[in-house]
């Protein structure tokens, strides 16, 4: 701080971290405004104050050595200022202590540090009444005095407790202690302040422009004790002046004083902030009394950074030797803190200097090598490559990605290529700059185009196609196809995966497929941490890099077969990936930068939905694909499969003819599953054997074409194209490149000659091979089964049921037979690899059949005296489900009544102990299975009537469905009447 020149009033500012002058005014502005009072301020000549901080130190130590005349004071008295004044020989305006006249003073609250006698601190005061009264005192008498008291640290907590309902705590203190007084007594307005404070002169009042009314600059004089409260607004208290206890000025005291002075001198030389504090003290003339131990200890405590409570204890201590000892300890601790600060600063400065020096040397080295051509700067080229790659997507990249890429590029430029971290950073930047941030491919919503694409790729599946077209129509109206996750559920081979590819082609979206069947590692979805060796990002990041767009169609295959291992739960990780509310900021562990996946169209495939976790299934819209009828399979085989297989096997057109009856037998006896994958395999086997027969009969493969070349200056030369040239031509056709472009690389082909194809198709001139139904055994062997119907006429105890499996619908027989007969030997044994649900159904069926038979024939003891064995054929196939209850009851009653069931009748449904028929699932699959087995009548629960009505007419063709709600209706259809009567009396016939 600059001192005021040419005899003007000097006011030094406090230290940077402990005392700050108030307001935005400089000392010269303050002096110009006239707010400084001449009382207690030292007047200095310009030559005295214009020197450096060394002048202050010199005058300070001169006072310590007694070279200046000391003022005559009593032991323990301070340099207070009173109402009357005189001029001392050192140029100070000396006033008498005013504390004897002021017994009632305004109480100023100090929030952090107590005011030590002989020091000055700024204080913010919020009470406008107090500021107004102080201004009036300053204007009237030129002086204003207050009592400065530190706020107790516990006051805020107790204030909160007091504000709680039913609480009325208040503080009482004696000396430095504090206690909670009974809530029945009244709390005074100053109980939140320490009792011992400082009698202080208001040296300056600076009004504020903000919310706080004013700021005060207080000069401490004497220790005081608060006695009582006069009024609370503004807070005014009665005080009593405290005097230091008498002490002997012995050698120990002198040594303590000298050590304090020495320590303070070390502080002044070690850190410039303490020198600034010394200037402030000197500007107020406080240094004149530093030869007294009491004042020296107070000033020493005031310049330390000790805690508020510790300084309050120093303020309350009246034993001067003890106070001096405590202050000496605080000063020593301050020395240690300054040394530690210097060590930290030195270490930081050395590190910065070392890094800067290394950076400058490295830059110089690179420049020298570049100028001399000794080394190619591959690192700079690599960084330039990353910047060029990212420049294409920089406009659409989020701020987080831009920031991370820039930081990694700077990091890469500072790393050595030989370091291991260089490779990690390089791979990280490869992925970051390869992602198409904000780059989207343009999709189309042409419904006519979508219908054409779906019909080209798939036959049938009208309900599935309609749902996909509805999905696209909604996307057209909304402008986006987001918001729904389609899940295609059906047996294997029905075309779920190929439907997803067709949808991508119809929308003109990039297609990406990955299978999660058996996936047990969460890192496959969310990526590895970069700290691991060989870390890679997740599938979605790989998808975006591979497709080059941020809105591809992603097909997640086999989602019902997700695994779970020690690496985590992938199904839970799928939630963040598929949920439209979460994937806006999808976080890959490898990239560690949010990626927007909200524009990605997700489709999933599954065979069953039972194993899909509920929260994951809840986010999907399920589209079921039941399978194909025999007529649909025949059309698919003719229109799609056979042309593809002929081309794949190289069979010439018209050389093999497969009759319709052979196709029908192949479908009925060899390929009964819901899908067409096995049908394709069987057709491939047939055409492979046919190809062998064609070769034996003289079929020829594709001919090699000869390409003639004419070179200038040489004779005509014939040159046969090599295999590599033929492969190049084939590759050109596949990629859509003009053959002439490929032929330009062949020097032997002149540009004037038209290009010729390198290969031709196979040829066959003999009679075509005809494949009929009777020839199938020679091509694909004997059929694995003739029919789903094991019985032409069903014996008593045998009933045909309908079942649904992951492979589609199928018929399932329930067989019952008597094992032995005897009183009390009634029991049921079940076989056929049954699950727990079907075992329970068998127990319920026996109980209900016994009750039902007893209601029809009270004398019958069949179930109590006969041991019955119930079996479901094909025991190698697991079976489970509740829909076999009706079939089991009918089988047991048929056995008990020794009456067969009609062979063209099949049934399904869950039965209760009271005979209620509950609805089941898989109506479409079970209807298709019944038609495949030539079943004419089907018994369905009444609750499935609507599901049956929604089936296509070609599926329901030739089938008569009966809908029942009570088992008595099933009994009438199966055992109670003839077939004609059952059709006439059925409760509901379609």
JSON list of N, CA, C and O in Angstrom, two decimals, residues 551-575:
[
{"chain": "A", "resi": 551, "resn": "UNK", "atom": "N", "xyz": [-28.55, -44.01, -37.00]},
{"chain": "A", "resi": 551, "resn": "UNK", "atom": "CA", "xyz": [-29.92, -44.53, -36.96]},
{"chain": "A", "resi": 551, "resn": "UNK", "atom": "C", "xyz": [-30.05, -45.84, -37.74]},
{"chain": "A", "resi": 551, "resn": "UNK", "atom": "O", "xyz": [-30.88, -45.94, -38.66]},
{"chain": "A", "resi": 552, "resn": "UNK", "atom": "N", "xyz": [-29.25, -46.86, -37.44]},
{"chain": "A", "resi": 552, "resn": "UNK", "atom": "CA", "xyz": [-29.42, -48.13, -38.13]},
{"chain": "A", "resi": 552, "resn": "UNK", "atom": "C", "xyz": [-30.60, -48.92, -37.55]},
{"chain": "A", "resi": 552, "resn": "UNK", "atom": "O", "xyz": [-31.20, -48.53, -36.55]},
{"chain": "A", "resi": 553, "resn": "UNK", "atom": "N", "xyz": [-30.93, -50.02, -38.21]},
{"chain": "A", "resi": 553, "resn": "UNK", "atom": "CA", "xyz": [-31.87, -50.99, -37.64]},
{"chain": "A", "resi": 553, "resn": "UNK", "atom": "C", "xyz": [-31.04, -52.10, -37.02]},
{"chain": "A", "resi": 553, "resn": "UNK", "atom": "O", "xyz": [-30.27, -52.77, -37.71]},
{"chain": "A", "resi": 554, "resn": "UNK", "atom": "N", "xyz": [-31.19, -52.27, -35.73]},
{"chain": "A", "resi": 554, "resn": "UNK", "atom": "CA", "xyz": [-30.41, -53.26, -34.99]},
{"chain": "A", "resi": 554, "resn": "UNK", "atom": "C", "xyz": [-31.33, -54.42, -34.62]},
{"chain": "A", "resi": 554, "resn": "UNK", "atom": "O", "xyz": [-32.35, -54.22, -33.94]},
{"chain": "A", "resi": 555, "resn": "UNK", "atom": "N", "xyz": [-30.99, -55.61, -35.08]},
{"chain": "A", "resi": 555, "resn": "UNK", "atom": "CA", "xyz": [-31.75, -56.81, -34.77]},
{"chain": "A", "resi": 555, "resn": "UNK", "atom": "C", "xyz": [-31.00, -57.58, -33.68]},
{"chain": "A", "resi": 555, "resn": "UNK", "atom": "O", "xyz": [-29.89, -58.05, -33.90]},
{"chain": "A", "resi": 556, "resn": "UNK", "atom": "N", "xyz": [-31.63, -57.69, -32.53]},
{"chain": "A", "resi": 556, "resn": "UNK", "atom": "CA", "xyz": [-31.05, -58.44, -31.41]},
{"chain": "A", "resi": 556, "resn": "UNK", "atom": "C", "xyz": [-31.66, -59.83, -31.44]},
{"chain": "A", "resi": 556, "resn": "UNK", "atom": "O", "xyz": [-32.83, -60.02, -31.12]},
{"chain": "A", "resi": 557, "resn": "UNK", "atom": "N", "xyz": [-30.87, -60.79, -31.83]},
{"chain": "A", "resi": 557, "resn": "UNK", "atom": "CA", "xyz": [-31.36, -62.15, -32.07]},
{"chain": "A", "resi": 557, "resn": "UNK", "atom": "C", "xyz": [-31.28, -62.98, -30.79]},
{"chain": "A", "resi": 557, "resn": "UNK", "atom": "O", "xyz": [-30.37, -62.83, -29.97]},
{"chain": "A", "resi": 558, "resn": "UNK", "atom": "N", "xyz": [-32.26, -63.89, -30.65]},
{"chain": "A", "resi": 558, "resn": "UNK", "atom": "CA", "xyz": [-32.30, -64.85, -29.54]},
{"chain": "A", "resi": 558, "resn": "UNK", "atom": "C", "xyz": [-32.26, -64.15, -28.18]},
{"chain": "A", "resi": 558, "resn": "UNK", "atom": "O", "xyz": [-31.49, -64.54, -27.30]},
{"chain": "A", "resi": 559, "resn": "UNK", "atom": "N", "xyz": [-33.09, -63.17, -28.01]},
{"chain": "A", "resi": 559, "resn": "UNK", "atom": "CA", "xyz": [-33.07, -62.43, -26.74]},
{"chain": "A", "resi": 559, "resn": "UNK", "atom": "C", "xyz": [-33.64, -63.25, -25.60]},
{"chain": "A", "resi": 559, "resn": "UNK", "atom": "O", "xyz": [-33.42, -62.93, -24.43]},
{"chain": "A", "resi": 560, "resn": "UNK", "atom": "N", "xyz": [-34.37, -64.32, -25.91]},
{"chain": "A", "resi": 560, "resn": "UNK", "atom": "CA", "xyz": [-34.90, -65.18, -24.85]},
{"chain": "A", "resi": 560, "resn": "UNK", "atom": "C", "xyz": [-33.86, -66.13, -24.30]},
{"chain": "A", "resi": 560, "resn": "UNK", "atom": "O", "xyz": [-34.13, -66.84, -23.33]},
{"chain": "A", "resi": 561, "resn": "UNK", "atom": "N", "xyz": [-32.66, -66.13, -24.88]},
{"chain": "A", "resi": 561, "resn": "UNK", "atom": "CA", "xyz": [-31.61, -67.05, -24.41]},
{"chain": "A", "resi": 561, "resn": "UNK", "atom": "C", "xyz": [-30.45, -66.30, -23.76]},
{"chain": "A", "resi": 561, "resn": "UNK", "atom": "O", "xyz": [-29.32, -66.80, -23.74]},
{"chain": "A", "resi": 562, "resn": "UNK", "atom": "N", "xyz": [-30.72, -65.13, -23.24]},
{"chain": "A", "resi": 562, "resn": "UNK", "atom": "CA", "xyz": [-29.69, -64.37, -22.52]},
{"chain": "A", "resi": 562, "resn": "UNK", "atom": "C", "xyz": [-29.21, -65.18, -21.32]},
{"chain": "A", "resi": 562, "resn": "UNK", "atom": "O", "xyz": [-30.02, -65.74, -20.57]},
{"chain": "A", "resi": 563, "resn": "UNK", "atom": "N", "xyz": [-27.90, -65.20, -21.12]},
{"chain": "A", "resi": 563, "resn": "UNK", "atom": "CA", "xyz": [-27.33, -65.90, -19.98]},
{"chain": "A", "resi": 563, "resn": "UNK", "atom": "C", "xyz": [-27.09, -64.95, -18.82]},
{"chain": "A", "resi": 563, "resn": "UNK", "atom": "O", "xyz": [-27.39, -63.75, -18.86]},
{"chain": "A", "resi": 564, "resn": "UNK", "atom": "N", "xyz": [-26.54, -65.50, -17.78]},
{"chain": "A", "resi": 564, "resn": "UNK", "atom": "CA", "xyz": [-26.19, -64.70, -16.60]},
{"chain": "A", "resi": 564, "resn": "UNK", "atom": "C", "xyz": [-25.02, -65.38, -15.92]},
{"chain": "A", "resi": 564, "resn": "UNK", "atom": "O", "xyz": [-25.09, -66.52, -15.53]},
{"chain": "A", "resi": 565, "resn": "UNK", "atom": "N", "xyz": [-23.89, -64.65, -15.83]},
{"chain": "A", "resi": 565, "resn": "UNK", "atom": "CA", "xyz": [-22.68, -65.21, -15.24]},
{"chain": "A", "resi": 565, "resn": "UNK", "atom": "C", "xyz": [-22.10, -64.30, -14.20]},
{"chain": "A", "resi": 565, "resn": "UNK", "atom": "O", "xyz": [-22.74, -63.35, -13.73]},
{"chain": "A", "resi": 566, "resn": "UNK", "atom": "N", "xyz": [-20.85, -64.58, -13.81]},
{"chain": "A", "resi": 566, "resn": "UNK", "atom": "CA", "xyz": [-20.21, -63.77, -12.79]},
{"chain": "A", "resi": 566, "resn": "UNK", "atom": "C", "xyz": [-19.84, -62.38, -13.30]},
{"chain": "A", "resi": 566, "resn": "UNK", "atom": "O", "xyz": [-19.53, -61.49, -12.52]},
{"chain": "A", "resi": 567, "resn": "UNK", "atom": "N", "xyz": [-19.89, -62.19, -14.63]},
{"chain": "A", "resi": 567, "resn": "UNK", "atom": "CA", "xyz": [-19.57, -60.87, -15.19]},
{"chain": "A", "resi": 567, "resn": "UNK", "atom": "C", "xyz": [-20.75, -59.91, -15.09]},
{"chain": "A", "resi": 567, "resn": "UNK", "atom": "O", "xyz": [-20.63, -58.76, -15.48]},
{"chain": "A", "resi": 568, "resn": "UNK", "atom": "N", "xyz": [-21.89, -60.35, -14.59]},
{"chain": "A", "resi": 568, "resn": "UNK", "atom": "CA", "xyz": [-23.03, -59.47, -14.45]},
{"chain": "A", "resi": 568, "resn": "UNK", "atom": "C", "xyz": [-24.28, -60.05, -15.10]},
{"chain": "A", "resi": 568, "resn": "UNK", "atom": "O", "xyz": [-24.31, -61.21, -15.53]},
{"chain": "A", "resi": 569, "resn": "UNK", "atom": "N", "xyz": [-25.31, -59.25, -15.16]},
{"chain": "A", "resi": 569, "resn": "UNK", "atom": "CA", "xyz": [-26.60, -59.65, -15.71]},
{"chain": "A", "resi": 569, "resn": "UNK", "atom": "C", "xyz": [-26.85, -58.88, -17.00]},
{"chain": "A", "resi": 569, "resn": "UNK", "atom": "O", "xyz": [-27.21, -57.71, -16.96]},
{"chain": "A", "resi": 570, "resn": "UNK", "atom": "N", "xyz": [-26.66, -59.51, -18.17]},
{"chain": "A", "resi": 570, "resn": "UNK", "atom": "CA", "xyz": [-26.86, -58.78, -19.43]},
{"chain": "A", "resi": 570, "resn": "UNK", "atom": "C", "xyz": [-28.30, -58.32, -19.63]},
{"chain": "A", "resi": 570, "resn": "UNK", "atom": "O", "xyz": [-28.53, -57.31, -20.29]},
{"chain": "A", "resi": 571, "resn": "UNK", "atom": "N", "xyz": [-29.27, -59.05, -19.07]},
{"chain": "A", "resi": 571, "resn": "UNK", "atom": "CA", "xyz": [-30.66, -58.63, -19.24]},
{"chain": "A", "resi": 571, "resn": "UNK", "atom": "C", "xyz": [-30.91, -57.27, -18.61]},
{"chain": "A", "resi": 571, "resn": "UNK", "atom": "O", "xyz": [-31.64, -56.44, -19.16]},
{"chain": "A", "resi": 572, "resn": "UNK", "atom": "N", "xyz": [-30.29, -57.02, -17.47]},
{"chain": "A", "resi": 572, "resn": "UNK", "atom": "CA", "xyz": [-30.43, -55.71, -16.85]},
{"chain": "A", "resi": 572, "resn": "UNK", "atom": "C", "xyz": [-29.73, -54.63, -17.66]},
{"chain": "A", "resi": 572, "resn": "UNK", "atom": "O", "xyz": [-30.19, -53.50, -17.74]},
{"chain": "A", "resi": 573, "resn": "UNK", "atom": "N", "xyz": [-28.59, -54.98, -18.26]},
{"chain": "A", "resi": 573, "resn": "UNK", "atom": "CA", "xyz": [-27.89, -54.00, -19.10]},
{"chain": "A", "resi": 573, "resn": "UNK", "atom": "C", "xyz": [-28.68, -53.70, -20.36]},
{"chain": "A", "resi": 573, "resn": "UNK", "atom": "O", "xyz": [-28.57, -52.60, -20.91]},
{"chain": "A", "resi": 574, "resn": "UNK", "atom": "N", "xyz": [-29.49, -54.66, -20.82]},
{"chain": "A", "resi": 574, "resn": "UNK", "atom": "CA", "xyz": [-30.31, -54.43, -21.99]},
{"chain": "A", "resi": 574, "resn": "UNK", "atom": "C", "xyz": [-31.38, -53.36, -21.76]},
{"chain": "A", "resi": 574, "resn": "UNK", "atom": "O", "xyz": [-31.85, -52.72, -22.70]},
{"chain": "A", "resi": 575, "resn": "UNK", "atom": "N", "xyz": [-31.78, -53.19, -20.50]},
{"chain": "A", "resi": 575, "resn": "UNK", "atom": "CA", "xyz": [-32.81, -52.20, -20.21]},
{"chain": "A", "resi": 575, "resn": "UNK", "atom": "C", "xyz": [-32.37, -50.81, -20.62]},
{"chain": "A", "resi": 575, "resn": "UNK", "atom": "O", "xyz": [-33.12, -50.05, -21.23]}
]
